[in-house]
Structures are given as C-alpha cells and as structure tokens.
Coordinates of C-alpha atoms and ligand atoms in Angstrom, one line a residue:
M13 CA 0.0 0.0 0.0
S14 CA 1.5 3.4 -1.0
I15 CA 0.4 6.9 -0.2
A16 CA 0.1 9.6 -2.9
T17 CA 0.3 13.3 -1.8
D18 CA 0.1 16.8 -3.1
R19 CA 3.5 17.8 -1.7
I20 CA 6.0 15.0 -2.0
N21 CA 7.9 14.8 1.2
L22 CA 11.4 13.7 1.7
S23 CA 10.7 10.8 4.1
A24 CA 7.9 9.2 6.0
P25 CA 7.9 6.4 8.7
W26 CA 5.9 3.3 8.2
I27 CA 3.7 2.9 11.2
D28 CA 0.9 0.4 11.3
E29 CA -1.7 -1.1 13.7
R30 CA 0.8 -3.6 15.1
D31 CA 3.1 -0.8 16.1
E32 CA 0.2 1.0 17.8
E33 CA -0.8 -2.2 19.6
L34 CA 2.7 -2.8 20.9
V35 CA 3.1 0.7 22.2
L36 CA -0.3 0.7 23.8
E37 CA 0.5 -2.6 25.6
V38 CA 3.5 -0.9 27.2
L39 CA 1.6 2.2 28.0
R40 CA -1.1 0.2 29.7
S41 CA 1.4 -2.0 31.6
G42 CA 2.7 1.1 33.4
W43 CA 6.3 -0.1 33.0
L44 CA 7.6 2.7 30.8
S45 CA 11.3 2.3 31.3
L46 CA 13.8 -0.5 32.3
G47 CA 11.0 -3.1 31.8
P48 CA 11.0 -6.3 29.8
T49 CA 10.4 -4.6 26.4
G50 CA 13.9 -3.1 26.1
P51 CA 15.6 -6.5 26.3
R52 CA 13.1 -8.0 23.8
F53 CA 13.8 -5.3 21.3
E54 CA 17.6 -5.7 21.8
G55 CA 17.3 -9.5 21.2
L56 CA 15.4 -9.0 18.0
L57 CA 17.9 -6.3 16.8
A58 CA 20.9 -8.4 17.6
D59 CA 19.4 -11.3 15.6
A60 CA 18.4 -8.9 12.7
V61 CA 22.1 -7.8 12.2
G62 CA 23.8 -11.0 13.3
A63 CA 25.5 -9.5 16.3
Q64 CA 26.0 -11.2 19.7
H65 CA 24.6 -8.3 21.7
A66 CA 22.6 -5.1 21.2
A67 CA 22.4 -2.2 23.7
A68 CA 19.5 0.1 23.0
V69 CA 20.2 3.8 23.6
S70 CA 18.4 7.1 23.2
S71 CA 20.0 8.1 19.8
G72 CA 22.6 7.2 17.3
T73 CA 24.7 10.1 18.5
V74 CA 24.9 8.9 22.1
G75 CA 25.7 5.4 20.7
L76 CA 28.7 6.9 19.0
H77 CA 29.7 8.7 22.2
L78 CA 29.5 5.5 24.2
C79 CA 31.7 3.8 21.5
M80 CA 34.4 6.4 22.1
H81 CA 34.4 5.3 25.7
L82 CA 34.3 1.7 24.7
V83 CA 37.5 2.0 22.7
G84 CA 39.2 4.3 25.2
V85 CA 39.4 7.6 23.3
E86 CA 41.1 10.2 25.5
P87 CA 41.8 14.0 25.4
G88 CA 44.5 14.7 22.9
D89 CA 43.8 11.6 20.8
E90 CA 42.8 11.8 17.1
V91 CA 39.8 10.0 15.6
I92 CA 39.7 9.6 11.8
T93 CA 36.3 9.7 10.1
S94 CA 34.5 10.8 7.0
P95 CA 33.8 14.4 6.2
Y96 CA 30.8 13.3 4.1
S97 CA 28.6 12.2 6.9
F98 CA 26.2 13.5 9.5
V99 CA 28.0 15.6 12.1
A100 CA 27.6 13.0 14.9
S101 CA 30.3 10.8 13.2
A102 CA 32.8 13.5 14.1
N103 CA 31.2 15.1 17.2
C104 CA 31.7 11.9 19.2
A105 CA 35.5 12.5 19.1
I106 CA 35.1 16.1 20.3
Y107 CA 32.9 15.0 23.2
M108 CA 36.0 13.1 24.5
G109 CA 38.4 16.0 24.1
A110 CA 39.8 14.3 21.0
T111 CA 40.3 15.8 17.6
P112 CA 38.4 14.7 14.5
V113 CA 40.6 14.0 11.5
F114 CA 38.9 13.8 8.2
A115 CA 40.0 11.5 5.4
D116 CA 38.6 12.1 1.9
I117 CA 36.1 9.8 0.2
D118 CA 35.4 7.9 -3.0
P119 CA 33.4 10.0 -5.4
H120 CA 30.9 7.2 -6.3
T121 CA 30.4 5.2 -3.1
F122 CA 30.7 8.5 -1.0
N123 CA 32.4 6.3 1.6
L124 CA 35.9 6.7 3.1
D125 CA 38.8 6.1 0.7
P126 CA 41.0 3.5 2.5
E127 CA 44.2 5.1 1.1
A128 CA 43.2 8.5 2.4
V129 CA 42.5 6.9 5.8
E130 CA 46.0 5.3 6.0
A131 CA 47.6 8.6 5.0
A132 CA 45.7 10.4 7.8
I133 CA 47.1 8.2 10.6
T134 CA 49.5 9.7 13.1
P135 CA 51.0 8.5 16.4
R136 CA 48.0 10.1 18.1
T137 CA 45.3 8.2 16.1
K138 CA 43.2 6.1 18.5
A139 CA 40.2 5.1 16.5
L140 CA 38.5 5.1 13.1
V141 CA 34.8 5.8 12.8
A142 CA 33.8 4.3 9.4
V143 CA 30.5 5.4 8.0
D144 CA 28.2 3.4 5.7
V145 CA 26.9 6.5 4.0
F146 CA 23.4 6.3 2.5
G147 CA 23.3 2.6 3.5
Y148 CA 26.2 1.6 1.3
P149 CA 28.8 -0.6 3.1
A150 CA 32.2 0.9 3.6
E151 CA 35.4 -1.0 2.4
Y152 CA 35.7 -3.1 5.5
D153 CA 38.4 -5.6 4.4
E154 CA 40.8 -2.7 3.7
L155 CA 39.7 -0.6 6.7
I156 CA 40.1 -3.6 9.1
A157 CA 43.5 -4.4 7.7
I158 CA 44.6 -0.7 8.2
C159 CA 43.3 -0.7 11.8
E160 CA 45.1 -3.9 12.6
R161 CA 48.3 -2.7 11.0
H162 CA 48.3 0.4 13.1
G163 CA 46.7 -0.8 16.3
I164 CA 43.6 1.5 15.9
A165 CA 40.1 0.7 17.1
L166 CA 37.4 0.5 14.5
V167 CA 33.9 1.7 15.2
E168 CA 31.2 1.4 12.6
D169 CA 28.7 4.2 12.1
S170 CA 25.9 2.1 10.5
C171 CA 23.3 4.6 11.5
E172 CA 22.1 4.8 7.9
A173 CA 22.6 1.1 7.0
L174 CA 20.4 -1.2 8.9
G175 CA 20.1 -4.4 6.8
A176 CA 23.0 -3.7 4.5
E177 CA 25.5 -6.5 3.7
Y178 CA 29.2 -6.6 3.2
K179 CA 30.7 -9.7 1.6
G180 CA 27.5 -11.6 2.2
K181 CA 27.1 -10.8 5.9
R182 CA 24.9 -8.2 7.4
L183 CA 26.7 -5.1 8.8
G184 CA 26.9 -5.5 12.6
S185 CA 28.2 -9.1 12.3
H186 CA 31.8 -8.3 11.4
G187 CA 33.1 -8.2 15.0
H188 CA 33.6 -4.5 15.7
P189 CA 31.1 -2.3 17.5
A190 CA 28.4 -0.9 15.2
V191 CA 26.1 2.0 15.9
W192 CA 22.5 2.2 14.7
A193 CA 20.0 5.1 14.6
F194 CA 16.2 5.1 14.6
Y195 CA 15.1 8.7 13.9
P196 CA 11.9 8.7 11.8
N197 CA 13.7 9.2 8.5
K198 CA 15.6 6.0 9.0
Q199 CA 14.7 2.5 7.5
M200 CA 13.0 1.8 10.9
T201 CA 12.2 4.1 13.7
T202 CA 11.6 4.3 17.4
G203 CA 10.9 8.0 17.3
E204 CA 14.2 9.0 18.8
G205 CA 16.5 6.1 19.5
G206 CA 19.6 4.1 18.6
A207 CA 21.6 1.1 19.5
V208 CA 25.2 -0.3 19.7
T209 CA 25.8 -3.9 18.7
T210 CA 28.9 -5.7 19.8
A211 CA 30.5 -9.1 19.7
G212 CA 32.1 -9.2 23.1
E213 CA 30.5 -9.8 26.5
G214 CA 32.7 -7.2 28.2
Q215 CA 31.9 -4.5 25.7
H216 CA 28.2 -5.0 26.1
E217 CA 28.4 -4.9 29.9
L218 CA 30.3 -1.6 29.8
L219 CA 27.7 -0.1 27.4
V220 CA 24.8 -1.2 29.6
S221 CA 26.5 0.4 32.6
L222 CA 27.5 3.6 30.9
R223 CA 24.0 4.2 29.4
N224 CA 22.5 3.7 32.8
Q225 CA 24.3 6.2 35.0
G226 CA 27.3 4.0 35.5
R227 CA 25.4 1.5 37.6
L228 CA 27.0 -1.9 37.8
E229 CA 25.1 -5.1 37.3
T230 CA 25.4 -5.8 41.0
S231 CA 24.6 -2.3 42.3
S232 CA 21.3 -1.1 43.6
W233 CA 19.5 2.0 42.2
L234 CA 21.6 4.6 43.9
Q235 CA 25.0 2.9 43.7
H236 CA 27.2 4.0 40.8
G237 CA 30.4 2.2 40.0
R238 CA 31.6 4.6 37.3
L239 CA 30.8 7.9 35.7
G240 CA 27.9 7.2 33.4
F241 CA 25.1 8.9 31.5
N242 CA 21.4 8.6 31.1
Y243 CA 21.3 7.3 27.5
R244 CA 18.6 4.7 28.1
L245 CA 15.9 4.0 25.5
D246 CA 12.4 4.0 27.1
D247 CA 10.1 1.0 26.7
L248 CA 7.5 2.8 24.6
S249 CA 10.2 3.5 22.0
A250 CA 11.5 -0.1 22.3
A251 CA 7.9 -1.4 21.7
L252 CA 7.7 0.6 18.5
G253 CA 11.1 -0.8 17.6
I254 CA 9.8 -4.4 18.0
G255 CA 6.9 -3.6 15.6
Q256 CA 9.4 -2.1 13.1
L257 CA 11.8 -5.1 13.4
E258 CA 8.9 -7.5 12.8
K259 CA 8.4 -6.0 9.4
L260 CA 12.0 -5.0 8.7
D261 CA 12.3 -7.4 5.7
R262 CA 9.2 -5.9 4.2
I263 CA 10.4 -2.4 4.8
L264 CA 13.8 -3.1 3.2
E265 CA 12.2 -4.8 0.2
A266 CA 9.7 -1.9 -0.3
R267 CA 12.6 0.6 -0.2
R268 CA 14.6 -1.4 -2.6
S269 CA 11.6 -1.5 -5.0
V270 CA 11.1 2.3 -4.8
A271 CA 14.8 2.8 -5.5
A272 CA 14.5 0.4 -8.5
S273 CA 11.6 2.5 -9.9
Y274 CA 13.7 5.7 -9.6
G275 CA 16.5 3.9 -11.4
E276 CA 14.1 3.3 -14.4
L277 CA 12.4 6.7 -14.2
L278 CA 15.6 8.7 -14.1
A279 CA 17.5 6.7 -16.7
G280 CA 17.2 9.6 -19.3
V281 CA 18.0 12.4 -16.9
D282 CA 21.6 13.8 -16.7
V283 CA 22.3 12.9 -13.1
E284 CA 24.6 10.3 -11.6
L285 CA 22.3 7.7 -9.9
P286 CA 23.3 5.9 -6.6
L287 CA 25.9 3.2 -7.1
A288 CA 24.4 -0.3 -7.9
D289 CA 25.2 -3.2 -5.5
D290 CA 28.0 -5.6 -6.4
E291 CA 29.1 -9.0 -5.0
N292 CA 30.6 -7.4 -1.9
H293 CA 28.2 -4.6 -1.2
V294 CA 24.4 -4.8 -0.7
R295 CA 23.0 -1.4 0.1
S296 CA 20.1 -0.9 2.6
W297 CA 18.2 2.0 1.0
F298 CA 18.2 5.0 3.4
V299 CA 17.9 7.9 1.1
Y300 CA 17.9 8.3 -2.7
V301 CA 20.7 10.7 -3.5
V302 CA 21.6 11.8 -7.0
K303 CA 24.7 13.7 -8.1
L304 CA 24.2 16.6 -10.5
P305 CA 26.6 17.6 -13.3
A306 CA 29.3 20.0 -12.1
D307 CA 27.9 22.9 -14.2
V308 CA 24.4 22.7 -12.8
D309 CA 23.4 25.0 -9.9
R310 CA 22.2 22.5 -7.4
D311 CA 20.5 25.1 -5.1
A312 CA 18.6 26.6 -8.1
V313 CA 17.4 23.0 -9.0
M314 CA 16.2 22.5 -5.4
T315 CA 14.3 25.8 -5.5
R316 CA 12.6 24.9 -8.7
L317 CA 11.7 21.4 -7.5
S318 CA 10.3 22.9 -4.3
A319 CA 8.0 25.2 -6.4
E320 CA 6.7 22.1 -8.1
G321 CA 5.9 20.5 -4.8
V322 CA 8.9 18.2 -4.6
A323 CA 10.9 18.3 -1.4
T324 CA 14.7 17.8 -1.7
A325 CA 17.7 18.2 0.6
P326 CA 21.3 19.1 0.1
Y327 CA 22.7 15.7 1.3
L328 CA 25.3 15.9 2.7
P329 CA 27.3 19.1 3.5
S330 CA 30.9 18.3 4.4
I331 CA 31.4 18.3 8.1
H332 CA 34.7 20.1 8.1
L333 CA 33.0 23.2 6.5
Q334 CA 30.4 23.5 9.2
S335 CA 30.8 26.9 10.9
Y336 CA 31.7 25.5 14.3
M337 CA 34.3 23.2 12.8
R338 CA 36.0 26.1 10.9
E339 CA 36.0 28.1 14.2
L340 CA 37.3 25.2 16.3
Y341 CA 40.0 23.9 14.0
G342 CA 40.5 26.5 11.3
F343 CA 39.3 24.1 8.6
G344 CA 38.4 25.6 5.2
E345 CA 37.7 24.9 1.5
G346 CA 40.1 22.8 -0.5
M347 CA 41.1 20.5 2.4
L348 CA 39.0 17.5 1.2
P349 CA 38.3 18.1 -2.5
V350 CA 36.3 15.0 -3.3
S351 CA 34.0 15.4 -0.3
E352 CA 33.5 19.1 -1.1
D353 CA 32.7 18.4 -4.7
C354 CA 30.2 15.7 -3.7
S355 CA 28.6 18.1 -1.1
A356 CA 28.1 20.8 -3.8
R357 CA 26.5 18.4 -6.2
T358 CA 24.5 15.8 -4.3
M359 CA 20.8 16.1 -3.6
A360 CA 18.3 13.7 -1.8
L361 CA 15.0 13.1 -3.5
P362 CA 11.8 12.1 -1.8
F363 CA 12.2 8.5 -0.6
H364 CA 10.5 6.1 1.7
A365 CA 9.0 2.7 1.8
R366 CA 5.5 3.7 0.7
L367 CA 6.3 6.4 -1.8
A368 CA 3.7 6.0 -4.6
R369 CA 4.8 5.3 -8.1
E370 CA 2.8 8.3 -9.4
D371 CA 4.7 10.5 -6.9
Q372 CA 8.0 9.1 -8.2
E373 CA 6.8 9.8 -11.7
R374 CA 6.1 13.4 -10.7
V375 CA 9.6 13.7 -9.2
A376 CA 11.3 12.3 -12.3
E377 CA 9.3 14.5 -14.6
A378 CA 10.0 17.6 -12.6
L379 CA 13.7 16.7 -12.5
A380 CA 13.8 16.1 -16.2
R381 CA 12.2 19.5 -16.9
V382 CA 14.8 21.2 -14.7
I383 CA 17.8 19.2 -15.9
P384 CA 17.6 18.6 -19.7
G385 CA 18.2 15.0 -20.8
V386 CA 21.5 13.8 -22.2
Ligands
PLP7 C1 25.7 8.6 9.7 C2 24.9 9.0 10.9 N1 25.6 9.0 12.1 C3 24.9 9.3 13.2 C4 23.6 9.7 13.2 C5 23.0 10.2 14.5 O1 21.8 9.6 14.8 P1 20.7 10.3 15.8 O2 20.1 11.3 14.9 O3 19.8 9.2 16.2 O4 21.5 10.9 16.9 C6 22.9 9.8 12.0 C7 21.5 10.2 12.0 O5 21.1 11.0 11.2 C8 23.6 9.4 10.8 O6 23.0 9.5 9.6

C-alpha cells in the first residue's frame, strides 16, 4: 500500500496497527522504562544484524559517544572519520576532548577512501569511525587491515545502513562495535533512539552500565560504580522498535523497489544515480541521492523542484566546513576536494517505503524539466 500526496515529502515512517498495539501494551502496563520490552527489542535487533549483543540507547549520536568510551578515546587523541557524513560521526570525538581528523572519500560510493585513511594516521590516532553512508557498506576488508596494522580501534557508524550486507554478511556481524539510529527518516524508527551492537560480552556490559548512569550489574539503584550517562531508551520506544523489526524485511524490500523505480524513471536524466550493488556490497536504502553535473546550480534546482511540490535536501554538507568546525579547527575549503565536490552536487529526492509510483513519476518529470536530458 502506498500513499500519494500533493506535496511530495522527503521521508515518512511506516507505522501500522501492530506498532500501535505494541506501544499501547507498554503504556497500559505502566512499565515505561527498564521493563521487559527493552531486552526483547535488543534481542530482535541483535538477531536482525547478526551480532551477539545489542544495547539500545536514546539516539545514534549517544551510541557513537559510548563507543568512544568503549575503545578508550582520551583527550589529545585523534579519531579519523569521513567528512561526508552526518555531524555526529565527528562530534563523538570532540565530546571526548579528542580531535576529529577527516580523510577524503570515494566520489561514487561516497564512503571513506582507505588510502586516504591510511595517509591520515599519526601516532595520536586512536580510532577510526567508518560510516556506511546512505546505507552503502564501507570498504571493511581494507579498513580492518589498516586498523590492525596500526593498532587502531574500529567503530562502525551504521546509522544509515540497517540491513546492508558486506561480503554476504549483514553489517553488525563483522566483529567490531556498530552503531544504529532510529530517527523517523531511517529505515526503521523508534521516534528517537539508537543502539550499539557488539560481539564481546565485556563491551556489552560496559555499554549497559554507561548508558544507565554507571550502575554496575550488582549495584542497587543509587549505587554507581563509574561515571555514566542517562542514555537509556524508554520502553515505549522499544515497543515501536519491536513492531518495526517484525516488518524489517518488508520495509527493506519496499525501499529497494522504490529505488529500482527511480532507477528506471531517471534513466534519461543527466544525473549520476546511486551506485548499484555488487558482489561485496548490498545497500540498505536509506535515502535516494543523485549527483548533478558539475555545471548545474544545485540550489537553483532545489528551489525549482520545491516550487513544483517536490521536497529535496542538500545531502550531505561536508562536516569540516560547518561553521563550528571552521571556528574550532580552522578548517576551510580545499582540504577535502572529493567530499567538497560531492557536497556541492548531491541532492536527496523524496524517498520512503511507501512512496507512490505516481509521486515518483512526478519527481522524475520535474527533475527532467529542470535538468535537460542527455
Ligand atoms: C551517519 C549518521 N551517524 C549518526 C547519526 C545520529 O543519529 P541520531 O540522529 O539518532 O542521533 C545519524 C543520523 O542521522 C547518521 O546519519
């Protein structure tokens, strides 16, 4: 079932009666936090990505922050990440008093270029935050090898990639900690929310303690064994997460089919379409981002599409050029040319699991009018 609308929005969550039923059940139980629903959600999530453990948290951002604790990032350390990502991938380093170091990206996958990562390593490098941008898996064989060679911890920012596969295995099952996010524009949502999946028992215990004010498994409510945070996910959100996970395969399939329709409809328009899957990379469709020709004014295209009722977004600005980054570190244009070029030319189109075919046709027709065919 799809929904056709006058204004075509960028994203929309898929909420159904089963989700409502699950949330209502928790609401009526009166057990709104630290009840049995959280662990049920975590078990389903761990199974869905093939990880041993899942720790639900209140957002993807705090999941990344906890991972910085997990791998021991300290003030003065450097953390390498992608400039072509959401700001949280870099902010997590700053929260620790560490410095984010950006390595440039591949112009087609939009993910970190392993050679650039290796070139960015210094004696102060403590961790790499690899991002699976737009749901496309990063180059894990190369990145893991680099991390092992240099004794660097790897954290995977999979916030945009639930259900994606690298070399035939779902992201989250490759051994290193992976972070997930469930804001309503994501493949599945819990309202706000996130999770960290891990392979090791010790890492999971630490995450569970850190998100719950540093309580230890053995301690009572007002005993705190370490400095922690309140990064818990409440049970209402976890209940919604269960409903979403129950239909995750359907969600992913529907998104794949909407992406395939765009592929057909945009074939004659002069834009670079998202990279197709190959034997090592299976994308989980998060957003549908096209790259415009270098001589096209992207912002003018967005304005014209908006006038035709088509929402778009300039996905993604380069993080190092955000004003606070320039102020903090003196970053500027020209530092990361590939990322900067992608940032100037990429644009997200309306995309969600139940986007109607006729709305996609309207988007494609509008885009074809604005950007003449080849
Ligand atoms: C790559 C990436 N990392 C981290 C996050 C942060 O997730 P949240 O918004 O749940 O804090 C997002 C969310 O947009 C993201 O896309």
